[in-house]
Amino acid sequence: MKVLVINSGSSSLKYQLYDMRDESVLAKGLVERIGMDSSILNHKPTGGQEVTEVKEILEHNTAIRKVLSMLTDPEHGVIKSIDEIQAVGHRVVHGGESFKASALVDDPAKTEIRRLFDLAPLHNPAAMMGITATENNMPGVPQVVVFDTAFHQAMPEKAYLYGIPKVLYNKYKVRRYGFHGTSHEYVSHIAAEFLGQAIEDLKIITCHIGNGGSLTAVQGGHSIDTSMGMTPLEGLMMGTRSGDLDPAIVPFVMNKEELTVNEVNSMLNKHSGLLAISGISSDMREITDGMANGDANCTLAFEMYEYRLRKYIGSYAAAMNGVDVIVFTAGVGENSVVVREKVCENLTYLGVEIDDALNAIRSGEPRLISTSQSKVKVLVIPTNEELVIARDTYRIVSELK
Amino acid sequence: MLFKKIGVIGGGTMGQGIAEMLAAKGIEVLLVEKSVEKLNYSYQMIETSLDKQLEKWGITQAEKKLILSRIQKVVHFAELGSCDMVIETISEDIEAKKLIFSQLDQVCPNNIILASNTSTLSLTELASTTMYPERVIGMHFIYPVGKVDLVEIIRGLKTSDITFLETKRFVEEIVNKKGIMIYESPGFVSSRLICLLINEALHILQEGVASAEDIDDAMRIGYQFQNGPLEMADRFGLDSVLAALERMFREFGELKYRPSTILKKMVRAGHLGVKTGEGFFKYDKDGDRV
């Protein structure tokens, strides 16, 4: 069975085509900077020539159309016809309490995903556009949705409830859901495998830091706490999201600036974080470049980002009464040598000791970056949410037949 | 009907607001004006409105660009033939509107809904110039279009059920606003009520009962209006308020609709409200109270 995995984010669209007989990747690619005039479509057929196209792609709809035509392209494609794709798996950010595991896309599932738009305003609509565009282009092909929130459904009540009137939980399910679950689950398992230890015996803090970012305390293979909350806005300071802040700031600013609910939501989700503090960019690469050039705002943005990240590691060590492994993953976690270095530099009280030479290595493989004396193993593990999605999709669609 | 492409005729305040709101909902818009100059001006005003939202963090640069990319500038009616609906938003002149509807009637296939954003005129009269009056309907948006989630849907005498139902579905499911059904009558519901309130506020002002500021505070603070009646009049345009009152006065023949003389005086002096910078209050060029 060939399975297409679509990970439709707020400004990017990743795809991978799997042959599930051997879980091999036939092709993968990424559409970046959707919504800007210089969008980049990067397509890599396995064993073939990498292709990059730069053009204006303003919407996810167009992005998916481009991906499908690239997959069937006579020169760069890997299949003759779209019909060869027998199932499509989508990453969906928010599954609420309704989805504790992956699910087949049918009308009730779509209704439920739409109902959850309010909770993930940047992400669920993008995923839904992907589902709709897939339906239009590949009618009759079964689709599966895999949720970012599912892994965190194991969290205990004391971690997922907020200290506000409980009626709000009963009425509207206001609670912590957490995100990037597929990634936190995957990298924590790979970490145990890599170290040759049983995951049941490990206390792992997984740092999934990309444009959005979250930390999870994984104890015995289960998520016991995570930094994102009811929406992906809570927790770390991110590319364009504020992360934690005093909730009283929201009504205060709304009143002073006469903002509507939409405006204040947009302010916190799209105009805050690294972008707001640096005044330049939401991209960590540009922030660290700016810092290297002595830009004061970039330096401040970096320091705030690192400081907040480090505080979360400390709090999860406290939550689990210790930590055996710290894992860095996702865009920033896998690639930013300086973020990892600065965070670990001030974790010596936990017994963290990083090996600078190992930390500087760039590779696509799971790797250890702490010294042999370090009490805590620090790992960099490239995440592979797509593989998890492909496996779930394959399993659910096979059960149908 | 899928409502993917919609024609908006007239690039005045309401036309700009409707075009921008539709584009923000992901709909392709053909914006029609008489000349390229007027069209460019309207487009520029939409851009200014988006810039103001950008300043308030309401949208991002990319979203602004995306919204603008969905608005196509058009000067010829012939291009409206491919639209799934056409909304007319020109000034409240029945003869000019009739001309537009008779032209649209020829350009658009007979299943395409032709809507007018009129706030007071007769839909039955507008429809009388068309061969297919059953597809003519009133769709009255309220200023500012992007923020007020109410649309008055007005049925003319010959408007068909299917036209009404499709319009209501468009308003509630595609545009996500509340649509209320109104049988044609001068001023419909919202204009009739609000113009009377404004007119009474003007009488109070004229009689020296209270100052403009205090009258507005009474309603704004006391009855939770976002703006008081006098500022509301300034924002609608005093000429538009006068025209609406005069029309209702003529149609109903009742004294309560007779426009206050102070309103007439202001209009004659060219103090039309926000758009001229001065009405009962003063405004800067962004439309904020000075």
CSV table of C-alpha atoms in Angstrom, one decimal, chain A residues 9-398:
chain,number,residue,atom,x,y,z
A,9,GLY,CA,1.1,23.7,9.2
A,10,SER,CA,0.3,27.4,9.5
A,11,SER,CA,2.8,28.4,6.8
A,12,SER,CA,4.3,25.2,5.5
A,13,LEU,CA,3.2,21.9,4.1
A,14,LYS,CA,5.3,18.8,4.5
A,15,TYR,CA,4.6,15.6,2.6
A,16,GLN,CA,6.0,12.1,2.3
A,17,LEU,CA,4.9,9.2,0.1
A,18,TYR,CA,5.5,5.9,1.8
A,19,ASP,CA,5.5,2.4,0.4
A,20,MET,CA,4.2,0.5,3.5
A,21,ARG,CA,5.5,-2.9,2.4
A,22,ASP,CA,8.9,-1.8,3.7
A,23,GLU,CA,8.1,1.6,5.2
A,24,SER,CA,10.4,3.1,2.6
A,25,VAL,CA,10.0,6.7,1.6
A,26,LEU,CA,9.4,7.1,-2.2
A,27,ALA,CA,9.5,10.9,-2.1
A,28,LYS,CA,9.3,13.7,0.3
A,29,GLY,CA,9.1,17.4,0.2
A,30,LEU,CA,8.2,20.6,1.8
A,31,VAL,CA,6.4,23.7,0.7
A,32,GLU,CA,7.7,26.6,2.8
A,33,ARG,CA,6.6,30.2,3.3
A,34,ILE,CA,3.1,29.7,2.1
A,35,GLY,CA,1.4,33.0,1.9
A,36,MET,CA,4.5,34.9,0.8
A,37,ASP,CA,5.5,35.9,-2.7
A,38,SER,CA,8.6,33.6,-2.7
A,39,SER,CA,7.2,30.3,-1.6
A,40,ILE,CA,9.6,27.4,-1.9
A,41,LEU,CA,8.6,23.9,-3.1
A,42,ASN,CA,11.3,21.4,-2.4
A,43,HIS,CA,10.8,17.9,-3.7
A,44,LYS,CA,13.1,14.9,-3.1
A,45,PRO,CA,12.3,11.7,-4.9
A,46,THR,CA,14.3,9.0,-3.1
A,47,GLY,CA,17.4,8.2,-5.1
A,48,GLY,CA,16.5,10.9,-7.6
A,49,GLN,CA,17.4,14.5,-8.3
A,50,GLU,CA,16.2,17.1,-5.8
A,51,VAL,CA,14.0,19.8,-7.3
A,52,THR,CA,13.4,23.3,-5.9
A,53,GLU,CA,10.8,25.7,-7.3
A,54,VAL,CA,10.4,29.2,-6.0
A,55,LYS,CA,7.0,30.8,-6.8
A,56,GLU,CA,4.1,32.5,-5.2
A,57,ILE,CA,1.9,30.0,-3.4
A,58,LEU,CA,-0.6,31.9,-1.4
A,59,GLU,CA,-2.8,29.1,-0.1
A,60,HIS,CA,-2.6,25.4,1.1
A,61,ASN,CA,-5.1,24.5,-1.6
A,62,THR,CA,-2.6,25.5,-4.3
A,63,ALA,CA,0.2,23.9,-2.3
A,64,ILE,CA,-1.4,20.5,-2.3
A,65,ARG,CA,-2.3,20.7,-6.0
A,66,LYS,CA,1.4,21.4,-6.7
A,67,VAL,CA,2.5,18.5,-4.6
A,68,LEU,CA,0.2,16.0,-6.4
A,69,SER,CA,1.4,17.2,-9.8
A,70,MET,CA,5.0,16.9,-8.6
A,71,LEU,CA,4.5,13.3,-7.4
A,72,THR,CA,3.1,12.4,-10.9
A,73,ASP,CA,5.5,14.5,-12.9
A,74,PRO,CA,7.1,12.5,-15.7
A,75,GLU,CA,10.6,13.7,-14.9
A,76,HIS,CA,10.6,14.2,-11.1
A,77,GLY,CA,7.6,12.1,-10.0
A,78,VAL,CA,7.7,8.7,-8.4
A,79,ILE,CA,4.3,7.3,-9.4
A,80,LYS,CA,2.5,7.2,-12.8
A,81,SER,CA,-0.9,8.2,-11.5
A,82,ILE,CA,-2.5,9.6,-8.4
A,83,ASP,CA,-4.6,6.4,-8.3
A,84,GLU,CA,-1.6,4.5,-6.9
A,85,ILE,CA,-2.0,6.4,-3.6
A,86,GLN,CA,-4.4,4.2,-1.6
A,87,ALA,CA,-4.6,6.2,1.6
A,88,VAL,CA,-3.8,9.6,2.9
A,89,GLY,CA,-2.8,10.4,6.5
A,90,HIS,CA,-3.1,14.0,7.8
A,91,ARG,CA,-1.6,15.5,10.9
A,92,VAL,CA,-4.3,17.4,12.8
A,93,VAL,CA,-3.3,19.6,15.6
A,94,HIS,CA,-6.3,19.5,17.9
A,95,GLY,CA,-8.3,16.4,18.7
A,96,GLY,CA,-9.9,17.7,21.9
A,97,GLU,CA,-11.1,15.0,24.3
A,98,SER,CA,-12.9,13.3,21.4
A,99,PHE,CA,-9.9,11.8,19.8
A,100,LYS,CA,-7.7,9.8,22.1
A,101,ALA,CA,-6.2,8.0,19.1
A,102,SER,CA,-6.0,8.3,15.3
A,103,ALA,CA,-9.2,8.1,13.3
A,104,LEU,CA,-10.7,7.5,9.9
A,105,VAL,CA,-12.0,10.7,8.1
A,106,ASP,CA,-15.8,10.6,7.8
A,107,ASP,CA,-18.4,13.2,8.2
A,108,PRO,CA,-18.7,13.1,12.0
A,109,ALA,CA,-14.9,13.3,12.3
A,110,LYS,CA,-14.8,16.3,10.0
A,111,THR,CA,-17.5,18.0,11.9
A,112,GLU,CA,-15.6,17.4,15.1
A,113,ILE,CA,-12.4,18.8,13.7
A,114,ARG,CA,-14.2,21.9,12.5
A,115,ARG,CA,-15.8,22.3,16.0
A,116,LEU,CA,-12.3,22.4,17.3
A,117,PHE,CA,-11.2,25.4,15.1
A,118,ASP,CA,-11.6,27.8,18.0
A,119,LEU,CA,-9.1,25.9,20.0
A,120,ALA,CA,-6.4,25.8,17.3
A,121,PRO,CA,-7.1,28.8,15.1
A,122,LEU,CA,-3.7,28.6,13.3
A,123,HIS,CA,-3.7,24.9,12.7
A,124,ASN,CA,-7.0,23.0,12.4
A,125,PRO,CA,-8.2,25.1,9.5
A,126,ALA,CA,-5.0,24.4,7.6
A,127,ALA,CA,-5.4,20.7,8.2
A,128,MET,CA,-9.0,20.9,7.1
A,129,MET,CA,-8.0,22.6,3.9
A,130,GLY,CA,-5.6,19.8,3.3
A,131,ILE,CA,-8.4,17.2,3.9
A,132,THR,CA,-10.8,19.1,1.6
A,133,ALA,CA,-8.2,19.6,-1.2
A,134,THR,CA,-7.3,15.9,-1.0
A,135,GLU,CA,-11.0,14.9,-1.2
A,136,ASN,CA,-11.4,17.1,-4.3
A,137,ASN,CA,-8.3,15.8,-6.0
A,138,MET,CA,-8.5,12.1,-4.9
A,139,PRO,CA,-12.2,11.3,-4.5
A,140,GLY,CA,-12.8,8.0,-2.8
A,141,VAL,CA,-9.4,7.6,-1.3
A,142,PRO,CA,-9.6,6.8,2.5
A,143,GLN,CA,-8.1,9.4,4.7
A,144,VAL,CA,-6.9,9.2,8.3
A,145,VAL,CA,-6.3,11.9,10.8
A,146,VAL,CA,-3.6,11.7,13.4
A,147,PHE,CA,-3.8,14.1,16.3
A,148,ASP,CA,-1.1,16.1,18.1
A,149,THR,CA,-3.1,16.0,21.3
A,150,ALA,CA,-3.7,12.2,21.5
A,151,PHE,CA,-0.4,11.2,23.3
A,152,HIS,CA,-1.1,13.8,26.0
A,153,GLN,CA,-4.6,12.4,26.8
A,154,ALA,CA,-2.7,10.2,29.4
A,155,MET,CA,-1.9,13.3,31.5
A,156,PRO,CA,-3.3,13.2,35.1
A,157,GLU,CA,-6.1,15.5,36.1
A,158,LYS,CA,-3.7,17.6,38.3
A,159,ALA,CA,-1.6,18.4,35.2
A,160,TYR,CA,-4.4,19.1,32.7
A,161,LEU,CA,-6.8,21.2,34.8
A,162,TYR,CA,-6.5,24.9,35.2
A,163,GLY,CA,-7.1,26.7,38.6
A,164,ILE,CA,-10.3,28.4,37.4
A,165,PRO,CA,-14.0,27.6,38.1
A,166,LYS,CA,-14.5,23.9,37.2
A,167,VAL,CA,-17.8,24.6,35.5
A,168,LEU,CA,-15.7,25.9,32.6
A,169,TYR,CA,-14.2,22.5,32.2
A,170,ASN,CA,-17.6,20.8,32.5
A,171,LYS,CA,-19.2,23.2,30.0
A,172,TYR,CA,-16.5,23.9,27.4
A,173,LYS,CA,-13.8,21.4,28.2
A,174,VAL,CA,-11.4,24.1,29.1
A,175,ARG,CA,-8.2,22.2,30.0
A,176,ARG,CA,-4.7,21.5,29.0
A,177,TYR,CA,-4.5,19.3,25.9
A,178,GLY,CA,-0.9,19.8,24.8
A,179,PHE,CA,0.4,19.4,21.2
A,180,HIS,CA,3.2,17.8,19.1
A,181,GLY,CA,2.2,14.6,20.8
A,182,THR,CA,3.2,12.4,17.8
A,183,SER,CA,6.7,13.9,18.0
A,184,HIS,CA,7.1,13.7,21.8
A,185,GLU,CA,6.0,10.1,21.6
A,186,TYR,CA,8.2,9.2,18.7
A,187,VAL,CA,11.4,10.8,20.0
A,188,SER,CA,11.0,9.4,23.5
A,189,HIS,CA,10.7,5.9,22.1
A,190,ILE,CA,13.7,6.4,19.9
A,191,ALA,CA,15.7,7.8,22.9
A,192,ALA,CA,15.0,4.7,24.9
A,193,GLU,CA,15.9,2.5,21.9
A,194,PHE,CA,19.1,4.5,21.3
A,195,LEU,CA,20.2,4.2,24.9
A,196,GLY,CA,19.2,0.5,25.0
A,197,GLN,CA,17.0,1.1,28.1
A,198,ALA,CA,13.4,0.2,28.7
A,199,ILE,CA,11.2,3.3,28.4
A,200,GLU,CA,9.3,2.2,31.5
A,201,ASP,CA,12.4,3.0,33.6
A,202,LEU,CA,13.1,6.5,32.1
A,203,LYS,CA,12.3,10.0,33.0
A,204,ILE,CA,12.6,12.0,29.7
A,205,ILE,CA,12.1,15.6,29.0
A,206,THR,CA,11.4,16.1,25.3
A,207,CYS,CA,12.0,19.5,23.8
A,208,HIS,CA,10.2,19.9,20.5
A,209,ILE,CA,11.2,23.3,19.4
A,210,GLY,CA,10.5,24.6,15.9
A,211,ASN,CA,8.5,27.6,14.9
A,212,GLY,CA,6.1,26.5,17.5
A,213,GLY,CA,7.5,24.7,20.5
A,214,SER,CA,6.6,22.6,23.5
A,215,LEU,CA,8.2,20.5,26.2
A,216,THR,CA,6.9,17.2,27.6
A,217,ALA,CA,7.7,15.3,30.7
A,218,VAL,CA,7.6,11.7,29.7
A,219,GLN,CA,7.7,9.3,32.6
A,220,GLY,CA,7.6,5.6,31.9
A,221,GLY,CA,6.6,6.3,28.3
A,222,HIS,CA,3.6,8.4,29.2
A,223,SER,CA,3.1,12.1,28.9
A,224,ILE,CA,2.6,13.4,32.4
A,225,ASP,CA,2.8,17.1,31.7
A,226,THR,CA,3.4,19.3,28.7
A,227,SER,CA,3.9,23.0,28.2
A,228,MET,CA,1.3,23.8,25.6
A,229,GLY,CA,-2.2,24.2,27.0
A,230,MET,CA,-5.8,24.3,25.7
A,231,THR,CA,-4.3,26.0,22.6
A,232,PRO,CA,-0.8,26.0,21.2
A,233,LEU,CA,-0.3,29.5,22.6
A,234,GLU,CA,0.8,28.5,26.2
A,235,GLY,CA,4.3,27.6,27.3
A,236,LEU,CA,7.5,28.6,25.6
A,237,MET,CA,8.0,31.8,23.8
A,238,MET,CA,7.9,30.9,20.1
A,239,GLY,CA,8.4,32.3,16.6
A,240,THR,CA,5.3,34.5,16.6
A,241,ARG,CA,3.5,33.3,19.7
A,242,SER,CA,3.9,34.9,23.1
A,243,GLY,CA,3.8,31.7,25.2
A,244,ASP,CA,3.1,32.2,29.0
A,245,LEU,CA,1.9,35.6,30.1
A,246,ASP,CA,-0.2,37.1,32.9
A,247,PRO,CA,-3.8,36.5,31.6
A,248,ALA,CA,-4.8,39.9,33.1
A,249,ILE,CA,-2.7,41.5,30.3
A,250,VAL,CA,-5.3,40.4,27.8
A,251,PRO,CA,-8.3,42.4,29.0
A,252,PHE,CA,-6.0,45.3,30.0
A,253,VAL,CA,-4.6,45.6,26.4
A,254,MET,CA,-8.0,45.0,24.8
A,255,ASN,CA,-9.4,47.9,26.8
A,256,LYS,CA,-6.5,50.3,26.2
A,257,GLU,CA,-6.1,49.6,22.5
A,258,GLU,CA,-9.8,48.9,21.9
A,259,LEU,CA,-9.1,45.5,20.4
A,260,THR,CA,-11.6,42.9,19.5
A,261,VAL,CA,-11.3,39.3,20.5
A,262,ASN,CA,-10.0,38.4,17.0
A,263,GLU,CA,-7.4,41.2,17.1
A,264,VAL,CA,-6.0,40.2,20.5
A,265,ASN,CA,-5.9,36.5,19.4
A,266,SER,CA,-4.1,37.5,16.2
A,267,MET,CA,-1.7,39.7,18.3
A,268,LEU,CA,-0.7,36.9,20.6
A,269,ASN,CA,-0.5,34.2,18.0
A,270,LYS,CA,0.9,36.0,15.0
A,271,HIS,CA,2.6,39.2,16.1
A,272,SER,CA,4.4,38.2,19.3
A,273,GLY,CA,7.3,36.0,20.3
A,274,LEU,CA,10.7,36.2,18.6
A,275,LEU,CA,9.2,38.4,15.9
A,276,ALA,CA,7.9,41.0,18.4
A,277,ILE,CA,11.0,41.2,20.5
A,278,SER,CA,13.6,41.1,17.7
A,279,GLY,CA,11.4,43.3,15.4
A,280,ILE,CA,13.1,41.4,12.6
A,281,SER,CA,12.1,37.8,12.3
A,282,SER,CA,10.3,34.8,13.8
A,283,ASP,CA,13.1,32.5,12.5
A,284,MET,CA,15.7,31.4,15.0
A,285,ARG,CA,18.4,31.3,12.2
A,286,GLU,CA,17.9,35.0,11.6
A,287,ILE,CA,17.8,35.7,15.3
A,288,THR,CA,21.1,34.0,16.0
A,289,ASP,CA,22.7,35.7,12.9
A,290,GLY,CA,21.5,39.0,14.3
A,291,MET,CA,22.9,38.2,17.7
A,292,ALA,CA,26.3,37.3,16.1
A,293,ASN,CA,26.2,40.7,14.4
A,294,GLY,CA,25.6,42.4,17.8
A,295,ASP,CA,22.0,43.3,17.3
A,296,ALA,CA,20.6,44.2,20.7
A,297,ASN,CA,17.0,43.2,20.0
A,298,CYS,CA,18.0,39.8,18.5
A,299,THR,CA,20.1,39.2,21.5
A,300,LEU,CA,17.3,40.0,23.9
A,301,ALA,CA,14.9,37.8,21.9
A,302,PHE,CA,17.3,34.9,22.0
A,303,GLU,CA,18.0,35.4,25.8
A,304,MET,CA,14.2,35.4,26.5
A,305,TYR,CA,13.7,32.3,24.4
A,306,GLU,CA,16.5,30.4,26.0
A,307,TYR,CA,15.7,31.5,29.5
A,308,ARG,CA,12.1,30.4,29.3
A,309,LEU,CA,13.0,27.1,27.7
A,310,ARG,CA,15.5,26.4,30.5
A,311,LYS,CA,13.0,27.2,33.2
A,312,TYR,CA,10.6,24.7,31.8
A,313,ILE,CA,13.3,22.0,31.8
A,314,GLY,CA,13.8,22.8,35.5
A,315,SER,CA,10.1,22.6,36.3
A,316,TYR,CA,9.7,19.2,34.5
A,317,ALA,CA,12.7,17.8,36.4
A,318,ALA,CA,10.8,18.8,39.5
A,319,ALA,CA,7.6,17.3,38.2
A,320,MET,CA,9.2,13.9,37.7
A,321,ASN,CA,11.6,14.2,40.7
A,322,GLY,CA,14.6,13.9,38.4
A,323,VAL,CA,15.5,13.5,34.8
A,324,ASP,CA,17.5,10.8,33.0
A,325,VAL,CA,17.3,12.1,29.4
A,326,ILE,CA,16.8,15.4,27.7
A,327,VAL,CA,15.9,15.2,24.0
A,328,PHE,CA,16.1,18.1,21.5
A,329,THR,CA,14.1,17.8,18.3
A,330,ALA,CA,12.3,19.8,15.5
A,331,GLY,CA,13.7,22.7,13.5
A,332,VAL,CA,15.5,24.6,16.2
A,333,GLY,CA,16.2,21.6,18.5
A,334,GLU,CA,17.9,19.6,15.7
A,335,ASN,CA,19.8,22.5,14.1
A,336,SER,CA,20.6,25.2,16.5
A,337,VAL,CA,23.9,24.4,18.1
A,338,VAL,CA,23.8,27.6,20.1
A,339,VAL,CA,20.3,27.1,21.6
A,340,ARG,CA,21.3,23.7,22.9
A,341,GLU,CA,24.6,25.0,24.1
A,342,LYS,CA,23.2,27.9,26.0
A,343,VAL,CA,20.3,25.9,27.5
A,344,CYS,CA,22.6,23.1,28.8
A,345,GLU,CA,25.3,25.6,30.0
A,346,ASN,CA,23.1,26.5,33.0
A,347,LEU,CA,21.8,23.0,33.8
A,348,THR,CA,24.9,21.8,35.5
A,349,TYR,CA,23.0,21.7,38.8
A,350,LEU,CA,21.1,18.7,37.3
A,351,GLY,CA,24.4,17.1,36.3
A,352,VAL,CA,24.1,18.0,32.7
A,353,GLU,CA,27.5,18.2,30.9
A,354,ILE,CA,27.5,18.8,27.2
A,355,ASP,CA,30.3,17.9,24.8
A,356,ASP,CA,30.9,20.9,22.6
A,357,ALA,CA,32.4,18.8,19.8
A,358,LEU,CA,29.5,16.4,19.8
A,359,ASN,CA,27.0,19.2,20.0
A,360,ALA,CA,28.5,20.9,16.9
A,361,ILE,CA,28.0,17.8,14.7
A,362,ARG,CA,25.3,18.1,12.1
A,363,SER,CA,23.6,14.9,11.1
A,364,GLY,CA,20.2,13.5,10.3
A,365,GLU,CA,20.7,10.6,12.8
A,366,PRO,CA,19.9,10.3,16.5
A,367,ARG,CA,23.0,11.3,18.5
A,368,LEU,CA,24.3,11.8,22.0
A,369,ILE,CA,25.7,15.3,22.7
A,370,SER,CA,26.5,15.0,26.4
A,371,THR,CA,29.8,13.8,27.9
A,372,SER,CA,30.3,10.3,29.3
A,373,GLN,CA,30.4,11.9,32.8
A,374,SER,CA,27.1,13.7,32.4
A,375,LYS,CA,24.4,12.4,34.8
A,376,VAL,CA,21.7,13.3,32.3
A,377,LYS,CA,22.0,12.0,28.8
A,378,VAL,CA,21.4,14.8,26.3
A,379,LEU,CA,20.2,13.6,22.8
A,380,VAL,CA,19.4,15.2,19.5
A,381,ILE,CA,16.8,13.1,17.7
A,382,PRO,CA,15.3,14.1,14.4
A,383,THR,CA,11.6,13.8,14.8
A,384,ASN,CA,9.6,11.7,12.3
A,385,GLU,CA,6.0,12.5,12.8
A,386,GLU,CA,5.3,11.4,9.2
A,387,LEU,CA,6.4,7.8,9.9
A,388,VAL,CA,4.0,7.6,12.9
A,389,ILE,CA,1.2,9.1,10.7
A,390,ALA,CA,2.0,6.6,7.9
A,391,ARG,CA,1.9,3.7,10.3
A,392,ASP,CA,-1.4,4.7,11.9
A,393,THR,CA,-2.9,5.4,8.5
A,394,TYR,CA,-1.8,2.0,7.1
A,395,ARG,CA,-3.1,0.2,10.2
A,396,ILE,CA,-6.5,1.9,10.2
A,397,VAL,CA,-7.1,1.6,6.4
A,398,SER,CA,-5.9,-2.1,6.4
